[in-house]
Amino acid sequence: MRKPTVRKATWHLLLAMSGCVVALAGPGEGSAAAAVHRTAGAGERAGDGCVRVYFDLGETLVHTADDKSVRYLPHAAEHLRALRARHIPVGLITNVPPFWGSTDAERAAELKRVIDKDWKGSRPFDWSDFGDRIFTPRTEAERKPAPTLWQRAKKAAGPCRVVYQAETTDEVQVGTSAGYVSYQVNRPHWPAFMPVPLIAALAHLPGRGQAEG
């Protein structure tokens, strides 16, 4: 009878802290992340509910420093693959020069060209994961940390619960303020990315995250 107790406690923790779930994702078997992993079940898919995960790009998913060695950061490709296996849609909220195009699609095409040109990784960046969910600034005023990109991406997600992952505290705080469950990646002694079972569990919380039929 222990498992229902763990499940109930986990849901209560998630509900109470859905705006700052980063505090639940600590390491160790006793953490809430471990509890979600035990209770969610390996075969459970977020498709039963509704969750969408957005990322910053540079220094969150890929290394884009000035040394021209663009590549996946450690654990990033594996994290995206795990989300894909759960059928959890992903997107990007990232700054690019607004003059790269007049639409998100045009700016995304130029972003792909720039990243692919200097890509040094052993496997190519899988742009197909992101589809048309790449949100970039239309004007200088929309550049992060202005909240506009988060607002546009959240609107596009419809009723789905939204997650945002980035490497900086400032962006995580803006994401949380915009209504995202936010997580700061690549911190010492923490999972490199928000654990996928925890993300999948968010789809099943009451309220936002339940897709409209």
Tab-separated table of C-alpha atoms in Angstrom:
chain	number	residue	atom	x	y	z
A	1	MET	CA	0.000	0.000	0.000
A	2	ARG	CA	3.048	2.268	0.013
A	3	LYS	CA	2.949	3.203	-3.660
A	4	PRO	CA	-0.382	5.148	-3.534
A	5	THR	CA	0.961	7.067	-0.525
A	6	VAL	CA	4.106	8.043	-2.438
A	7	ARG	CA	2.013	9.015	-5.469
A	8	LYS	CA	-0.328	11.184	-3.384
A	9	ALA	CA	2.567	12.916	-1.626
A	10	THR	CA	4.322	13.520	-4.935
A	11	TRP	CA	1.230	15.080	-6.519
A	12	HIS	CA	0.774	17.349	-3.507
A	13	LEU	CA	4.393	18.484	-3.727
A	14	LEU	CA	4.095	19.166	-7.438
A	15	LEU	CA	0.869	21.091	-6.984
A	16	ALA	CA	2.310	23.161	-4.168
A	17	MET	CA	5.505	23.983	-6.032
A	18	SER	CA	4.529	23.885	-9.709
A	19	GLY	CA	6.016	27.354	-10.165
A	20	CYS	CA	9.427	26.287	-8.856
A	21	VAL	CA	9.741	22.569	-9.489
A	22	VAL	CA	13.507	23.000	-9.640
A	23	ALA	CA	13.439	22.396	-5.879
A	24	LEU	CA	11.982	18.930	-6.397
A	25	ALA	CA	14.549	17.690	-8.889
A	26	GLY	CA	17.419	17.044	-6.512
A	27	PRO	CA	19.497	13.872	-6.683
A	28	GLY	CA	18.989	10.770	-4.606
A	29	GLU	CA	16.448	7.996	-4.200
A	30	GLY	CA	14.555	9.966	-1.562
A	31	SER	CA	13.893	12.942	-3.849
A	32	ALA	CA	10.527	13.753	-5.387
A	33	ALA	CA	12.074	13.190	-8.810
A	34	ALA	CA	12.866	9.614	-7.785
A	35	ALA	CA	9.333	9.211	-6.433
A	36	VAL	CA	7.888	10.350	-9.758
A	37	HIS	CA	10.159	7.909	-11.565
A	38	ARG	CA	8.866	5.063	-9.399
A	39	THR	CA	5.185	5.987	-9.685
A	40	ALA	CA	4.830	7.298	-13.222
A	41	GLY	CA	5.715	3.950	-14.774
A	42	ALA	CA	8.095	3.327	-17.643
A	43	GLY	CA	5.316	3.035	-20.217
A	44	GLU	CA	3.367	6.163	-19.295
A	45	ARG	CA	3.299	8.873	-21.967
A	46	ALA	CA	2.632	12.542	-21.582
A	47	GLY	CA	0.173	12.164	-24.445
A	48	ASP	CA	-2.380	11.160	-21.799
A	49	GLY	CA	-2.178	14.784	-20.600
A	50	CYS	CA	-0.507	17.790	-22.141
A	51	VAL	CA	2.966	19.240	-21.559
A	52	ARG	CA	5.393	21.112	-23.820
A	53	VAL	CA	9.071	21.753	-23.105
A	54	TYR	CA	10.898	24.840	-24.352
A	55	PHE	CA	14.648	25.405	-24.209
A	56	ASP	CA	17.119	28.159	-24.652
A	57	LEU	CA	19.640	27.052	-27.292
A	58	GLY	CA	23.177	28.379	-26.729
A	59	GLU	CA	24.914	26.908	-23.660
A	60	THR	CA	21.698	25.072	-22.759
A	61	LEU	CA	21.415	22.471	-25.513
A	62	VAL	CA	24.477	23.327	-27.602
A	63	HIS	CA	27.894	24.860	-27.026
A	64	THR	CA	28.025	28.049	-29.124
A	65	ALA	CA	31.046	29.923	-27.766
A	66	ASP	CA	33.397	31.852	-30.027
A	67	ASP	CA	35.785	28.927	-30.570
A	68	LYS	CA	33.680	27.731	-33.548
A	69	SER	CA	33.103	24.318	-31.958
A	70	VAL	CA	29.323	24.118	-31.988
A	71	ARG	CA	28.122	20.805	-30.573
A	72	TYR	CA	25.637	19.216	-28.197
A	73	LEU	CA	26.337	19.891	-24.543
A	74	PRO	CA	26.706	16.772	-22.366
A	75	HIS	CA	23.420	14.899	-21.847
A	76	ALA	CA	21.462	17.228	-24.161
A	77	ALA	CA	20.999	14.784	-27.042
A	78	GLU	CA	20.022	12.030	-24.611
A	79	HIS	CA	17.497	14.301	-22.899
A	80	LEU	CA	15.883	15.245	-26.210
A	81	ARG	CA	15.781	11.584	-27.219
A	82	ALA	CA	14.050	10.670	-23.942
A	83	LEU	CA	11.444	13.397	-24.460
A	84	ARG	CA	10.876	12.153	-28.003
A	85	ALA	CA	10.315	8.629	-26.681
A	86	ARG	CA	7.569	10.011	-24.415
A	87	HIS	CA	6.016	11.943	-27.322
A	88	ILE	CA	6.576	15.235	-25.473
A	89	PRO	CA	6.809	18.179	-27.935
A	90	VAL	CA	9.810	20.478	-27.585
A	91	GLY	CA	10.566	23.993	-28.787
A	92	LEU	CA	13.128	26.779	-28.609
A	93	ILE	CA	12.906	30.273	-27.124
A	94	THR	CA	16.119	31.885	-28.267
A	95	ASN	CA	17.574	35.237	-29.266
A	96	VAL	CA	18.715	35.834	-32.828
A	97	PRO	CA	19.121	39.098	-34.771
A	98	PRO	CA	15.631	40.264	-35.806
A	99	PHE	CA	16.949	41.158	-39.263
A	100	TRP	CA	17.448	37.451	-39.974
A	101	GLY	CA	13.891	37.372	-41.279
A	102	SER	CA	10.385	38.769	-41.069
A	103	THR	CA	8.853	35.571	-39.636
A	104	ASP	CA	9.834	32.965	-37.063
A	105	ALA	CA	10.231	30.470	-39.904
A	106	GLU	CA	12.669	32.704	-41.794
A	107	ARG	CA	14.709	33.464	-38.691
A	108	ALA	CA	14.721	29.759	-37.754
A	109	ALA	CA	16.025	28.863	-41.217
A	110	GLU	CA	18.947	31.263	-40.787
A	111	LEU	CA	19.579	29.956	-37.264
A	112	LYS	CA	19.766	26.413	-38.628
A	113	ARG	CA	22.213	27.522	-41.329
A	114	VAL	CA	24.486	29.265	-38.803
A	115	ILE	CA	24.486	26.355	-36.332
A	116	ASP	CA	24.956	23.686	-39.004
A	117	LYS	CA	27.803	25.608	-40.659
A	118	ASP	CA	29.996	25.437	-37.552
A	119	TRP	CA	28.716	22.122	-36.178
A	120	LYS	CA	31.526	19.907	-34.878
A	121	GLY	CA	29.538	17.217	-33.098
A	122	SER	CA	29.655	13.569	-34.108
A	123	ARG	CA	25.899	13.622	-34.728
A	124	PRO	CA	24.001	16.491	-36.381
A	125	PHE	CA	21.638	18.675	-34.395
A	126	ASP	CA	18.155	17.221	-34.840
A	127	TRP	CA	16.085	20.218	-35.891
A	128	SER	CA	13.130	17.956	-36.703
A	129	ASP	CA	12.387	17.676	-32.972
A	130	PHE	CA	11.395	21.347	-32.846
A	131	GLY	CA	9.139	21.702	-35.882
A	132	ASP	CA	7.608	25.179	-36.041
A	133	ARG	CA	8.107	25.714	-32.301
A	134	ILE	CA	11.172	27.998	-32.615
A	135	PHE	CA	10.384	31.423	-31.202
A	136	THR	CA	12.747	34.304	-31.963
A	137	PRO	CA	12.501	38.090	-31.542
A	138	ARG	CA	10.746	40.117	-34.224
A	139	THR	CA	12.286	43.343	-32.884
A	140	GLU	CA	15.128	44.300	-30.571
A	141	ALA	CA	12.534	45.066	-27.899
A	142	GLU	CA	11.428	41.422	-27.926
A	143	ARG	CA	14.881	40.029	-27.202
A	144	LYS	CA	15.199	38.074	-23.956
A	145	PRO	CA	14.997	38.838	-21.085
A	146	ALA	CA	11.894	40.721	-22.256
A	147	PRO	CA	8.960	38.348	-21.589
A	148	THR	CA	7.468	38.515	-25.093
A	149	LEU	CA	8.997	35.281	-26.448
A	150	TRP	CA	7.845	33.294	-23.420
A	151	GLN	CA	4.355	34.747	-23.816
A	152	ARG	CA	4.196	33.891	-27.506
A	153	ALA	CA	5.414	30.340	-26.936
A	154	LYS	CA	2.964	29.789	-24.084
A	155	LYS	CA	0.075	31.019	-26.208
A	156	ALA	CA	1.101	28.600	-28.966
A	157	ALA	CA	1.059	25.739	-26.431
A	158	GLY	CA	-2.662	26.245	-25.860
A	159	PRO	CA	-3.921	24.397	-22.766
A	160	CYS	CA	-0.668	22.487	-22.283
A	161	ARG	CA	1.484	22.955	-19.200
A	162	VAL	CA	4.775	24.558	-20.249
A	163	VAL	CA	8.321	23.867	-19.047
A	164	TYR	CA	11.352	26.079	-19.699
A	165	GLN	CA	14.977	25.002	-19.329
A	166	ALA	CA	17.964	27.352	-19.575
A	167	GLU	CA	21.448	27.817	-18.156
A	168	THR	CA	21.011	31.213	-16.484
A	169	THR	CA	19.185	32.123	-13.294
A	170	ASP	CA	17.779	35.271	-14.898
A	171	GLU	CA	16.049	33.394	-17.713
A	172	VAL	CA	14.711	30.746	-15.345
A	173	GLN	CA	13.191	33.481	-13.189
A	174	VAL	CA	11.565	35.186	-16.181
A	175	GLY	CA	10.178	31.853	-17.350
A	176	THR	CA	8.702	31.175	-13.930
A	177	SER	CA	7.156	34.651	-13.837
A	178	ALA	CA	5.578	33.950	-17.241
A	179	GLY	CA	3.873	30.823	-15.916
A	180	TYR	CA	6.395	28.144	-16.856
A	181	VAL	CA	7.746	25.363	-14.693
A	182	SER	CA	11.388	26.402	-15.027
A	183	TYR	CA	14.639	24.525	-14.482
A	184	GLN	CA	18.240	25.713	-14.527
A	185	VAL	CA	20.377	23.194	-16.397
A	186	ASN	CA	23.929	21.992	-15.831
A	187	ARG	CA	24.290	22.881	-12.149
A	188	PRO	CA	26.706	20.920	-9.969
A	189	HIS	CA	25.095	18.076	-7.987
A	190	TRP	CA	21.784	18.375	-9.846
A	191	PRO	CA	20.477	16.458	-12.871
A	192	ALA	CA	21.812	18.123	-16.022
A	193	PHE	CA	18.215	18.588	-17.243
A	194	MET	CA	14.829	18.293	-15.577
A	195	PRO	CA	14.179	14.550	-15.191
A	196	VAL	CA	11.876	13.327	-17.941
A	197	PRO	CA	9.597	11.336	-15.573
A	198	LEU	CA	8.989	14.552	-13.657
A	199	ILE	CA	8.146	16.410	-16.879
A	200	ALA	CA	5.770	13.628	-17.907
A	201	ALA	CA	4.081	13.764	-14.497
A	202	LEU	CA	3.334	17.475	-14.956
A	203	ALA	CA	0.954	16.584	-17.787
A	204	HIS	CA	-1.300	14.790	-15.341
A	205	LEU	CA	-1.684	17.505	-12.720
A	206	PRO	CA	-5.155	19.057	-12.408
A	207	GLY	CA	-5.727	22.356	-14.161
A	208	ARG	CA	-3.518	23.561	-17.005
A	209	GLY	CA	-1.996	20.562	-18.724
A	210	GLN	CA	-5.268	18.763	-19.436
A	211	ALA	CA	-5.826	19.064	-23.165
A	212	GLU	CA	-9.253	20.101	-24.297
A	213	GLY	CA	-11.212	17.362	-25.983
